[in-house]
Structures are given as C-alpha cells and as structure tokens.
Amino acid sequence: MVFTNSNSKDFLQSFSFPFFTMSSLGLEQPIFGANYIKGTVKAEQNGFPRRKAGQLPQICSVREGADV
C-alpha cells in the first residue's frame, strides 16, 4: 500500500508498506470529519523512523479523490 502527500513542504512525502505487515486494521467513519483507515504497521529493521523493528501506529485520512 502506498500513500503520498500532496503538500511538498511536509517532512513525510510518502509512506509505503506491504499488506502483510498490517494488523488491527479498521475503518473509522466519524460524523464530522474525513473517513480514515486505522491500524498498526510492523516497522522494518533500519526503516523509518531509524530504530529497531517494532510497531508503528498509523492513521491515513482520505479527504478527496478516493473511496474508502
């Protein structure tokens, strides 16, 4: 799965990971606000952020241009 950032001034420009590294996957649909995918991605050794392999919580919002 690949997510890209449309704001070129943000520090994090893209985030990619294979599906098998995701766990606790959920779809959140708040009454006020954008739908978003919530889950945990298993970090890779020497990946971003630069630390030992572990769990990295992740939230990705979809505001336009896609269906969830």
Coordinates of C-alpha atoms in Angstrom, one line a residue:
M1 CA 0.0 0.0 0.0
V2 CA 1.3 3.5 -0.9
F3 CA 0.2 6.8 0.4
T4 CA 1.6 10.1 -1.0
N5 CA 1.4 13.7 0.3
S6 CA 0.2 16.5 -1.9
N7 CA 1.9 19.1 0.3
S8 CA 5.5 19.3 -1.0
K9 CA 6.6 21.2 2.2
D10 CA 5.7 18.5 4.6
F11 CA 8.5 16.3 6.0
L12 CA 6.8 13.0 5.2
Q13 CA 6.3 12.8 1.5
S14 CA 5.3 9.2 1.1
F15 CA 4.6 6.1 3.1
S16 CA 4.6 2.5 1.7
F17 CA 4.3 -0.9 3.2
P18 CA 3.3 -4.5 2.2
F19 CA -0.2 -5.6 3.3
F20 CA 1.1 -8.5 5.4
T21 CA 2.7 -6.0 7.9
M22 CA -0.7 -4.5 8.9
S23 CA -2.6 -5.6 11.9
S24 CA -5.6 -4.3 13.9
L25 CA -7.0 -2.8 10.7
G26 CA -10.1 -0.7 10.9
L27 CA -12.2 1.8 9.0
E28 CA -13.3 4.9 11.0
Q29 CA -16.2 6.9 9.8
P30 CA -16.7 9.9 12.1
I31 CA -19.9 12.0 11.8
F32 CA -17.8 15.2 11.4
G33 CA -14.6 14.7 9.5
A34 CA -13.0 12.6 6.8
N35 CA -13.1 8.8 6.8
Y36 CA -9.8 7.2 7.7
I37 CA -8.0 3.9 7.9
K38 CA -6.6 3.0 11.3
G39 CA -4.2 0.2 12.1
T40 CA -0.7 -0.8 13.1
V41 CA 2.2 -1.4 10.7
K42 CA 5.1 -3.5 11.8
A43 CA 8.3 -1.4 11.4
E44 CA 11.2 -2.8 9.5
Q45 CA 14.7 -3.1 10.8
N46 CA 16.6 0.2 10.0
G47 CA 13.5 1.6 8.4
F48 CA 11.8 5.0 9.1
P49 CA 11.9 6.1 11.9
R50 CA 15.5 4.9 12.4
R51 CA 15.1 2.4 15.2
K52 CA 14.9 -1.3 15.9
A53 CA 11.9 -3.2 14.4
G54 CA 8.7 -2.7 16.3
Q55 CA 5.2 -1.4 16.0
L56 CA 4.3 1.9 14.3
P57 CA 0.7 3.1 14.7
Q58 CA -0.6 4.6 11.5
I59 CA -3.7 6.7 10.5
C60 CA -4.3 7.7 6.9
S61 CA -7.1 10.1 6.0
V62 CA -8.8 10.1 2.7
R63 CA -10.2 13.6 2.0
E64 CA -10.7 13.6 -1.7
G65 CA -10.0 11.5 -4.9
A66 CA -10.7 8.1 -3.4
D67 CA -13.3 5.8 -1.9
V68 CA -12.9 4.0 1.3

